[in-house]
CSV table of C-alpha atoms in Angstrom, one decimal:
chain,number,residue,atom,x,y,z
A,14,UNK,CA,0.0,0.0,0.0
A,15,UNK,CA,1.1,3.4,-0.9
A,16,UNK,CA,2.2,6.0,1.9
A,17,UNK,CA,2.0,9.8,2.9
A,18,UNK,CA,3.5,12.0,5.3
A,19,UNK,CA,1.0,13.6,7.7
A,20,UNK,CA,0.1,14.5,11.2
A,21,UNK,CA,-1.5,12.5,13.6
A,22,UNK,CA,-4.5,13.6,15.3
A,23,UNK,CA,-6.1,12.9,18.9
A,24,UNK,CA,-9.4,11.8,17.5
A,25,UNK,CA,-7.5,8.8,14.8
A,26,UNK,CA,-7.8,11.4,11.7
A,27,UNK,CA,-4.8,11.7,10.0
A,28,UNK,CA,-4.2,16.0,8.8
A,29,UNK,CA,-2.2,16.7,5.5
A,30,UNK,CA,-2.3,20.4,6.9
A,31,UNK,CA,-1.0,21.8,10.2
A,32,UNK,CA,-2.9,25.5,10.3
A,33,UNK,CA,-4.9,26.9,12.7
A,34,UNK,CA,-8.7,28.0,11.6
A,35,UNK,CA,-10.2,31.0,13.0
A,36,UNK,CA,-13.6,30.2,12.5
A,37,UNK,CA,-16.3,33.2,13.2
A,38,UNK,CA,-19.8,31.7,14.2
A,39,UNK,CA,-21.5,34.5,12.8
A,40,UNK,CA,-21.1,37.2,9.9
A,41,UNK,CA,-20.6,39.8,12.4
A,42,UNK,CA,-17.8,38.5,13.8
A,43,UNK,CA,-15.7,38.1,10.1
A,44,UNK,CA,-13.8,41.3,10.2
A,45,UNK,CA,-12.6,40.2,13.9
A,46,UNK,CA,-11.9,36.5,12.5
A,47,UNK,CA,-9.8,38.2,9.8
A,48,UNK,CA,-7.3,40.4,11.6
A,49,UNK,CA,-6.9,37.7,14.0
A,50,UNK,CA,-6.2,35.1,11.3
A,51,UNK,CA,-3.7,38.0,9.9
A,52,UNK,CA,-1.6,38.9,13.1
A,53,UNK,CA,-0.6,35.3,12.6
A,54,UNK,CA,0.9,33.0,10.1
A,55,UNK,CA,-0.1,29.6,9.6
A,56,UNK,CA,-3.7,30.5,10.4
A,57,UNK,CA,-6.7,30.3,7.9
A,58,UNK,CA,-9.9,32.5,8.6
A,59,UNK,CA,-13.7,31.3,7.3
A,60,UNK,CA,-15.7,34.7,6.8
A,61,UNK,CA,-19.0,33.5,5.7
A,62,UNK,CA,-22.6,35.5,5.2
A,63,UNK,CA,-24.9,33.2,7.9
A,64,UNK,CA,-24.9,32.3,11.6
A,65,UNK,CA,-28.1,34.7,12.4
A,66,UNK,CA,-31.3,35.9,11.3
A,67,UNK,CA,-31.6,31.8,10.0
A,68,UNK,CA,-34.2,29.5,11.1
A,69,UNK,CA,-35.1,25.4,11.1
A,70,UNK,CA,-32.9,23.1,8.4
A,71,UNK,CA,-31.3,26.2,6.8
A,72,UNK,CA,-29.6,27.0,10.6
A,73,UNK,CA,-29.1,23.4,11.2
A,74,UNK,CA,-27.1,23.7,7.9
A,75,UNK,CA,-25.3,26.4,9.0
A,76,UNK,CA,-24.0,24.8,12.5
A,77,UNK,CA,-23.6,21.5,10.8
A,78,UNK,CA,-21.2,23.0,7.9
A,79,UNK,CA,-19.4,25.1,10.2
A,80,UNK,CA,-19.2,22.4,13.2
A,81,UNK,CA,-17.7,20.2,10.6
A,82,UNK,CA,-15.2,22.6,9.1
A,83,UNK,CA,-13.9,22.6,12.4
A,84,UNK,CA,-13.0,19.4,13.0
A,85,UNK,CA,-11.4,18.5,9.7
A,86,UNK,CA,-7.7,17.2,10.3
A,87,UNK,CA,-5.7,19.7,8.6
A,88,UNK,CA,-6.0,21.9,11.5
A,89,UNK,CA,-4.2,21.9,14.8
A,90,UNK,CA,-6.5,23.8,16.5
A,91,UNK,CA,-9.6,26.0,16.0
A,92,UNK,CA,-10.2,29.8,17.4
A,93,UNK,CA,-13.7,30.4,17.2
A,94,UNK,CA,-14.8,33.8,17.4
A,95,UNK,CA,-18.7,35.3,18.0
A,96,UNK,CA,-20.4,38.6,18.6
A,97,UNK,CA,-22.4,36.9,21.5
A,98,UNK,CA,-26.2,37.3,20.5
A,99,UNK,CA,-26.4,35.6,17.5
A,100,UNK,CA,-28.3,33.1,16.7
A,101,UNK,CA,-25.9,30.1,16.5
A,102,UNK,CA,-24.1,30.7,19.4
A,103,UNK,CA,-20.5,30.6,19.9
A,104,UNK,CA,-20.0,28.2,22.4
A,105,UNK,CA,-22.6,25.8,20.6
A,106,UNK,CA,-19.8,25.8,17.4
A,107,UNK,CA,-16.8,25.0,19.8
A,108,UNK,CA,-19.2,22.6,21.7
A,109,UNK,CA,-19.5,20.7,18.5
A,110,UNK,CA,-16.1,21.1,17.5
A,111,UNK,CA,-15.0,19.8,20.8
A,112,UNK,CA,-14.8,15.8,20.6
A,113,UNK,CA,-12.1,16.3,17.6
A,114,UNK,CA,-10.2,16.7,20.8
A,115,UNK,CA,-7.9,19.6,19.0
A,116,UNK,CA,-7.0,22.8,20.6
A,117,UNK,CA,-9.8,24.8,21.3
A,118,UNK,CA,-10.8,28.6,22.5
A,119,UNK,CA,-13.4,31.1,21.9
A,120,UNK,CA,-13.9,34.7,21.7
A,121,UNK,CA,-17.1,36.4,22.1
A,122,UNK,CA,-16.6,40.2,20.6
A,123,UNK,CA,-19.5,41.8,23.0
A,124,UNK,CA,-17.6,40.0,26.2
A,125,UNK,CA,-14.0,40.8,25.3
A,126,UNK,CA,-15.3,44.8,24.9
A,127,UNK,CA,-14.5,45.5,22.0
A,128,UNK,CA,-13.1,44.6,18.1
A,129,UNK,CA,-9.6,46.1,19.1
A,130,UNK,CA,-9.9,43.8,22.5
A,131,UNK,CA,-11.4,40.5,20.5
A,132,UNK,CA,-8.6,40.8,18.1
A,133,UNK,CA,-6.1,40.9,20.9
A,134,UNK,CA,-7.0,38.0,22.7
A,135,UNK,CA,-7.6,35.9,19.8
A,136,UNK,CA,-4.4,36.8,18.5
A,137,UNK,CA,-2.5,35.2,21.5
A,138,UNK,CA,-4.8,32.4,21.5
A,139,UNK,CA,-3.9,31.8,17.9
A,140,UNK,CA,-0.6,32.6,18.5
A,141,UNK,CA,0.5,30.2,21.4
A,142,UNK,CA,-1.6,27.5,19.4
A,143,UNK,CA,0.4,27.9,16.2
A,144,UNK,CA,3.6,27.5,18.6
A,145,UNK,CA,2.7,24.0,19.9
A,146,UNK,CA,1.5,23.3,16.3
A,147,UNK,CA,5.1,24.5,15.0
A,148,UNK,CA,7.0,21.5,17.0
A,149,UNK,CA,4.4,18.4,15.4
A,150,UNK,CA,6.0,16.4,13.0
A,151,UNK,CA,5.1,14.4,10.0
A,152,UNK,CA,4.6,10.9,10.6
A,153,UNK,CA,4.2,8.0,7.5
A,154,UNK,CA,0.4,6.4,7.4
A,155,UNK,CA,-1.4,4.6,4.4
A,156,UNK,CA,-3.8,6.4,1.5
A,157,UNK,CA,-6.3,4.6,3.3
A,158,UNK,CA,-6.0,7.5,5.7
A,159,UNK,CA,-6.9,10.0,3.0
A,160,UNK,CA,-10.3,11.6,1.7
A,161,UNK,CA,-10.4,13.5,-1.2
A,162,UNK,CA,-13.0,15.6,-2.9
A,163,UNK,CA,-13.7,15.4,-6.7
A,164,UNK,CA,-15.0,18.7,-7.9
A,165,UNK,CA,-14.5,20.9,-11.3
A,166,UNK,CA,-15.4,24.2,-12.8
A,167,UNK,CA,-15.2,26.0,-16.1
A,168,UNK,CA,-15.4,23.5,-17.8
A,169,UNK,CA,-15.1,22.5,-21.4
A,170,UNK,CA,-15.0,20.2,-23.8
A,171,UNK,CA,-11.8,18.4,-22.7
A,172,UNK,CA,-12.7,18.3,-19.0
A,173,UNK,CA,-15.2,15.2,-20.0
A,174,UNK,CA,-13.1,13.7,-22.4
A,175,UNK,CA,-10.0,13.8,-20.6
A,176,UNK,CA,-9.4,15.8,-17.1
A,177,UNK,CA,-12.3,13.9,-15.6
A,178,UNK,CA,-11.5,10.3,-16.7
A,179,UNK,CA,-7.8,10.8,-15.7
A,180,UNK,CA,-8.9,12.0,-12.6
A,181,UNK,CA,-11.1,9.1,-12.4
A,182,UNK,CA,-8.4,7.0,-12.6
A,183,UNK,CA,-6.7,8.6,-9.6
A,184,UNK,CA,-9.7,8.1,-7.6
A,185,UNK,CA,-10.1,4.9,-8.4
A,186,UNK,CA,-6.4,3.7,-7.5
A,187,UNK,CA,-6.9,5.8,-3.9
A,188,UNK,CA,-10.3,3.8,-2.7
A,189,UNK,CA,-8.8,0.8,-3.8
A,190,UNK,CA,-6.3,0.8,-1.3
A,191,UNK,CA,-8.6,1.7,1.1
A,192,UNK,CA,-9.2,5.5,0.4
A,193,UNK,CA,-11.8,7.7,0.2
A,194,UNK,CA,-13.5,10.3,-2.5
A,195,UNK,CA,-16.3,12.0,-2.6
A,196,UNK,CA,-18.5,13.2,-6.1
A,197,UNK,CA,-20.6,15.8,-5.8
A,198,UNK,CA,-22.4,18.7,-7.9
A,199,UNK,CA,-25.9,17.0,-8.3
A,200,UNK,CA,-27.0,19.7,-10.4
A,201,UNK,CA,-24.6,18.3,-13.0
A,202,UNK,CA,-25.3,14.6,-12.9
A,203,UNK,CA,-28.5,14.9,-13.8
A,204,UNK,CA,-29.5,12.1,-16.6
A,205,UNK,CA,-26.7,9.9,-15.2
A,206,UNK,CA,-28.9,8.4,-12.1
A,207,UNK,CA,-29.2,5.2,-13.4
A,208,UNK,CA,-25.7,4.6,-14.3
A,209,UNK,CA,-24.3,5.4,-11.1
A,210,UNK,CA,-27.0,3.8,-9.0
A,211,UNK,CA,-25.6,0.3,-11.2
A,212,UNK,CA,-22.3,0.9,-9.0
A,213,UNK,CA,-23.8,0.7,-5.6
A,214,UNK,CA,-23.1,-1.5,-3.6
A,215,UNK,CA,-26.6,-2.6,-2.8
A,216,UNK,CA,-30.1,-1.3,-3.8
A,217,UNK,CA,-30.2,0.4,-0.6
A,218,UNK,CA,-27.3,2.7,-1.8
A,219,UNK,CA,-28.4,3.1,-5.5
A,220,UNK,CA,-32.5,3.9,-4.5
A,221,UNK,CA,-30.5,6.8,-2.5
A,222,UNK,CA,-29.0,8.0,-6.0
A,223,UNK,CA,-31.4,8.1,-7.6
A,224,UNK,CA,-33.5,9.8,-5.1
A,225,UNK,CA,-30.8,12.0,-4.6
A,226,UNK,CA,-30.6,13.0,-7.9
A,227,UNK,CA,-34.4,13.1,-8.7
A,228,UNK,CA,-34.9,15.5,-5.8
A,229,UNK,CA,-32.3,17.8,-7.2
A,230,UNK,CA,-33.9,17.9,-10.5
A,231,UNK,CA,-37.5,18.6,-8.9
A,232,UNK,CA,-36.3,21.5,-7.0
A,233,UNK,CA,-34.8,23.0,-10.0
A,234,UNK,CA,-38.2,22.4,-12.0
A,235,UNK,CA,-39.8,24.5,-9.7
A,236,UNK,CA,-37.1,27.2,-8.9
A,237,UNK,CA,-36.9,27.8,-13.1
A,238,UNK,CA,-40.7,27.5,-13.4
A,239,UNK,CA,-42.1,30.7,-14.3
A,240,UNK,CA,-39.0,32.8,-15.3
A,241,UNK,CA,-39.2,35.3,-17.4
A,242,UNK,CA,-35.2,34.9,-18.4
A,243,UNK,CA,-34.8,32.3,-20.3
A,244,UNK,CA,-31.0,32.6,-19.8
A,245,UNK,CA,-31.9,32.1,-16.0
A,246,UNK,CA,-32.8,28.9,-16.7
A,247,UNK,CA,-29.8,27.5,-18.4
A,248,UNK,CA,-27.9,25.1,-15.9
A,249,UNK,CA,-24.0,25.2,-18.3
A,250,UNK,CA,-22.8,28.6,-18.5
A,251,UNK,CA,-21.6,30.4,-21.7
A,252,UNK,CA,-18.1,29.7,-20.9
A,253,UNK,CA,-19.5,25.7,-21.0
A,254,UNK,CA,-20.9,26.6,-24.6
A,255,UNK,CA,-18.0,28.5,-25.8
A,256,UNK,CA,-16.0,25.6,-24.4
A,257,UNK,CA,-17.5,23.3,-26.7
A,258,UNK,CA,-19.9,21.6,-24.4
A,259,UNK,CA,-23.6,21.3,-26.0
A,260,UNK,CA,-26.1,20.4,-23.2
A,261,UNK,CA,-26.8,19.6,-19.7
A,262,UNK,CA,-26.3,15.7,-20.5
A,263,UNK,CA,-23.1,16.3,-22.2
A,264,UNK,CA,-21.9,18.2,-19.0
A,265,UNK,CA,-23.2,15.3,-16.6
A,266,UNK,CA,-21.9,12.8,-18.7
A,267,UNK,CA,-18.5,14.0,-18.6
A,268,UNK,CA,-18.8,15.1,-14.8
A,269,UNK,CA,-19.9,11.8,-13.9
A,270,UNK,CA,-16.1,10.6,-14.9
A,271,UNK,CA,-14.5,12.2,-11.9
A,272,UNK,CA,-15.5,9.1,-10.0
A,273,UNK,CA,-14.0,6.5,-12.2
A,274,UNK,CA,-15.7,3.2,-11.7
A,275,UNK,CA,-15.1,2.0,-8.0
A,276,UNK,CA,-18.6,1.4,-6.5
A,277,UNK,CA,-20.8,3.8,-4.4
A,278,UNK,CA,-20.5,2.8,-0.7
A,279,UNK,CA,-23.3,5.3,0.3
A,280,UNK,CA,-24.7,8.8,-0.3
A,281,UNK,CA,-24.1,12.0,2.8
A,282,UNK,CA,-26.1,14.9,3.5
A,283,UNK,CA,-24.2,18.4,3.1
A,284,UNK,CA,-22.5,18.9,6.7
A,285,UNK,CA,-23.0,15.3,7.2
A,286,UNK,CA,-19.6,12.9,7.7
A,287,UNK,CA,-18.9,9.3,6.5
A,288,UNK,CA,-18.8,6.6,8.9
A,289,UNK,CA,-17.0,4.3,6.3
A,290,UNK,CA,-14.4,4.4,3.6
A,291,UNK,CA,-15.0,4.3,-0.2
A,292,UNK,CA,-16.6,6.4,-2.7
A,293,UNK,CA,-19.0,8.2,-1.8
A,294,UNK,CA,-21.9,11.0,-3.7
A,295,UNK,CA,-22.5,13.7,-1.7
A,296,UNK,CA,-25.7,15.9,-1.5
A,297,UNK,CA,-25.1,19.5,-2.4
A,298,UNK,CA,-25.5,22.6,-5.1
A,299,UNK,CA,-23.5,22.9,-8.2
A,300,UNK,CA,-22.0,25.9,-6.9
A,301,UNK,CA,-18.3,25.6,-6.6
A,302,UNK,CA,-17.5,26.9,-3.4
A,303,UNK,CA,-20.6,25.2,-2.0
A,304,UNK,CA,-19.4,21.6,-3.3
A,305,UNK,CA,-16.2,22.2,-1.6
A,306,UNK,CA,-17.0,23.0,1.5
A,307,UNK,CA,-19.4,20.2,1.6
A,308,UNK,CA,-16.6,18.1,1.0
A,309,UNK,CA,-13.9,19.5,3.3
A,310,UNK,CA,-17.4,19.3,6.2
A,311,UNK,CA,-17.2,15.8,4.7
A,312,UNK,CA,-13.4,15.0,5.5
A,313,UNK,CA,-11.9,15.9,2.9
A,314,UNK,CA,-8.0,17.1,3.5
A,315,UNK,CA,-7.5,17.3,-0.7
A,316,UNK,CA,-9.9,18.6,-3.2
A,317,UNK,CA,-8.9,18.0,-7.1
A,318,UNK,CA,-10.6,20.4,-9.4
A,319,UNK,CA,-10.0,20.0,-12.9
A,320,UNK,CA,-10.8,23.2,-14.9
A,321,UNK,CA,-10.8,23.1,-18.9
A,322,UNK,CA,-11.2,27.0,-19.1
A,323,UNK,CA,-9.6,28.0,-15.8
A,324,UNK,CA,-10.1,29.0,-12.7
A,325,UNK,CA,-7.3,30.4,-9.9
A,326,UNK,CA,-10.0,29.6,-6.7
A,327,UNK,CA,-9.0,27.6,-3.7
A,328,UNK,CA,-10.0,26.8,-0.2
A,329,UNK,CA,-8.9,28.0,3.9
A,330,UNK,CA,-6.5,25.6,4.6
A,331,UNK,CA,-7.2,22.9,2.1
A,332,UNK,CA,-5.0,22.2,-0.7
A,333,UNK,CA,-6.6,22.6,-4.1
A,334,UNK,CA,-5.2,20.6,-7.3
A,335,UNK,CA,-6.0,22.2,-10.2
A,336,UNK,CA,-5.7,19.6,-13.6
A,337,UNK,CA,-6.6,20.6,-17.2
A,338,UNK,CA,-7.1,18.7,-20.1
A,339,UNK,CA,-6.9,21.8,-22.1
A,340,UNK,CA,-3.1,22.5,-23.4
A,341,UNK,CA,-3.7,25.8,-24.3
A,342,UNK,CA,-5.8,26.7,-20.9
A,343,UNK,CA,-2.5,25.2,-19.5
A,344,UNK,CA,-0.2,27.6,-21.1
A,345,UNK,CA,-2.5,30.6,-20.2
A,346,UNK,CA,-2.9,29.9,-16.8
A,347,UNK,CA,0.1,28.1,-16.0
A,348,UNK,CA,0.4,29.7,-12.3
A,349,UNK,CA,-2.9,28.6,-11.5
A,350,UNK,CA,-2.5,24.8,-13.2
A,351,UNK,CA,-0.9,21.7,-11.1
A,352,UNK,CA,-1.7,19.3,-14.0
A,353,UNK,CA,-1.3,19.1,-17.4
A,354,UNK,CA,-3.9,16.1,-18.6
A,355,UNK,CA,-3.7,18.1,-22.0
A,356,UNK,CA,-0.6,15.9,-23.2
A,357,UNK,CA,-3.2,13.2,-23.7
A,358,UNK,CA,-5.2,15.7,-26.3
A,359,UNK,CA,-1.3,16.2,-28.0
A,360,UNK,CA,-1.1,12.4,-27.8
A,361,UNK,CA,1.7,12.8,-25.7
A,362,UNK,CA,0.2,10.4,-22.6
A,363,UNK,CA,-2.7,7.9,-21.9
A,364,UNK,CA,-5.5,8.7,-19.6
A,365,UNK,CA,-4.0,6.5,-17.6
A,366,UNK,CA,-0.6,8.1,-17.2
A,367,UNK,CA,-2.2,11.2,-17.0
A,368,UNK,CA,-4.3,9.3,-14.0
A,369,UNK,CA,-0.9,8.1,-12.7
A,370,UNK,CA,0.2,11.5,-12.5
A,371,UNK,CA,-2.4,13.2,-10.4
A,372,UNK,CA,-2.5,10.1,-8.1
A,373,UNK,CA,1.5,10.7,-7.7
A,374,UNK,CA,0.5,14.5,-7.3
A,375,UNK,CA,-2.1,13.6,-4.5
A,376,UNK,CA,0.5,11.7,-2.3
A,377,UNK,CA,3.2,15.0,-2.6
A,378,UNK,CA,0.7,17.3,-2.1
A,379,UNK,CA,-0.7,15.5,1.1
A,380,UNK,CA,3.0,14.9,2.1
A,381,UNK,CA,3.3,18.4,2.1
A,382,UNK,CA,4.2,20.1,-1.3
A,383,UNK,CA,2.3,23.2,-1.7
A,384,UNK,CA,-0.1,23.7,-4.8
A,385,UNK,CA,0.0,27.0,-6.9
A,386,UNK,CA,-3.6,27.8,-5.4
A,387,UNK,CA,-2.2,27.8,-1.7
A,388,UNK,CA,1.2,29.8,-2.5
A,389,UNK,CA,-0.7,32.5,-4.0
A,390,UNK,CA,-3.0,32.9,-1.5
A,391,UNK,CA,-6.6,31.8,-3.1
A,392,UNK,CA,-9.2,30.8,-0.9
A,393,UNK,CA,-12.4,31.9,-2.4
A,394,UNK,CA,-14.2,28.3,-2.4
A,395,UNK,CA,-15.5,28.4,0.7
A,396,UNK,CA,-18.9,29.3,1.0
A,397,UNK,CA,-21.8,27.8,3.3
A,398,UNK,CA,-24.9,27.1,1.6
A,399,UNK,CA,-28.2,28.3,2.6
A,400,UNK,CA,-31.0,26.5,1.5
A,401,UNK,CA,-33.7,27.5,-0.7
């Protein structure tokens, strides 16, 4: 079995990361979150527009997401910061945070005095936490120890026909050896129920596709029934179209690839975590940023995002590999690219060397090496979804 380098947790999770999250419970308390995350490197801050004014499931959502953000094993420890009369309280998000057994304080804004006084304290909190984080060392486990999530955007013509299979292949050689990934984006597997539910591994598991997907499908009926824009309706963008992708099925089709051909061990509900390894389809929004931080609530330490016309976006904390099958996107953006699957397009690899590739990429990347996204500082994906 293939090996990483990573750090070992209290709770048996295994981080690829060793940063500390600053994590406001409330949109109030983002600018605070911010400059406390900034007075200290080696912290990530997760400014979000919810925590109040929220009620029922779309709360629950909210504390679920952010409870599970928390506890993901890339970070050491977790500052959470609230004004201290919202809604989803403060000490409810650390609460839940709390049995990832990590290091763990709070800072309530209204009880510290002030923004000036907030920042203060949080910034030796964070401080002394980074510290003991500094003096952790890598240790060797197995890939079984790693999740990673399988999500895309602007895509094109290639990202089906050749970012997404090689990716596929990756995935497929991780869960294998007793890894896990994670598929997402419902909105775009739309068509493709039937063919992913035949790679369950029991009807139990494919009914849950399929409902899965069928749901997603009603709610869009509805949310597009009535519009007076027909452009509203459309569910590929005109970068998809001027990408050379033709429909809705073509996009599934292709986006469906990601997952290669391991079988389904279940379906999770955004915010929700796995109590299993394997492959897994995860409830959620076609929205980037949503998909990934449903997958990084999931588990995820490692999110691969092939992009056939480009994108620069990546996630607090969470490494982001960017692949294109696209040679010329590749050239364009080479600062934002990790992979180059376009050599199988200039017949210069297979899909499966171009597979091999990411795979090898994956096991660097969680062993440490830093992806272009992370050294220049993106981390636009997260992004906490609210529910209709």
């Amino acid at each position: 079995m293939d090996t990483f380098m990573g750090y070992a947790r209290k709770d048996g999770r295994v981080g690829i990361r060793n940063q500390i999250a600053v994590i406001p419970s409330v949109f109030c308390a983002g600018k605070v979150a911010e400059r406390i995350a900034y007075q200290v490197p080696g912290c990530v801050y997760f400014r979000h527009p919810v925590g109040c004014s929220q009620v029922g499931e779309d709360l629950e959502v909210t504390a679920k997401t952010l409870i599970a953000i928390g506890k993901n094993p890339n970070f050491a420890g977790v500052v959470v910061v609230g004004l201290g009369c919202e809604r989803f309280s403060p000490y409810e998000l650390a609460e839940g945070i709390a049995p990832s057994e990590k290091m763990l304080e709070t800072v309530v804004i209204q009880e510290e005095g002030d923004s000036l006084a907030a920042i203060q304290t949080g910034s030796k909190i964070a401080r002394e936490m980074q510290q003991i984080a500094s003096r952790q060392t890598r240790e060797e486990f197995p890939v079984s120890e790693l999740m990673v999530g399988l999500n895309c955007g602007g895509s094109d013509m290639t990202s089906g026909l050749i970012a997404n299979p090689a990716l596929g292949y990756a995935s497929d050689k991780l869960v294998s050896q007793g890894g896990s990934s994670i598929l997402s984006e419902i909105t775009e597997l739309i068509g493709t129920e039937d063919i992913l539910a035949r790679r369950a591994v029991d009807d139990e598991v494919a009914n849950s596709i399929r409902g899965m997907i069928h749901l997603t499908e009603e709610k869009l009926r509805r949310q597009t029934k009535g519009s007076t824009n027909k452009d509203r309706t459309h569910l590929i963008s005109k970068g998809n179209y001027d990408g050379g992708l033709s429909s809705v099925v073509e996009k599934s089709l292709g986006s469906m690839k990601k997952s290669g051909s391991a079988p389904f061990s279940g379906v999770i509900q955004y915010g929700h975590q796995p109590d299993k390894k394997g492959l897994f389809l995860l409830d959620s929004p076609g929205h980037d940023g949503e998909v990934s931080t449903g997958q990084v609530a999931a588990g995820a330490q490692i999110i691969l995002f092939p992009t056939g016309r480009g994108t620069p976006t990546g996630f607090p904390g969470i490494p982001v590999i960017k692949i294109t099958g696209n040679p010329k996107t590749y050239i364009k953006m080479k600062e934002n690219i990790d992979i180059n699957a376009g050599t199988v397009l200039k017949q210069e690899k297979t899909i499966e060397q171009a597979g091999e590739e990411i795979y090898q990429e994956i096991l660097e990347v969680a062993s440490g090496k830093q992806v272009k996204a992370e050294i220049l500082g993106h981390d636009e994906q997260f992004c906490v979804t609210r529910l209709p």
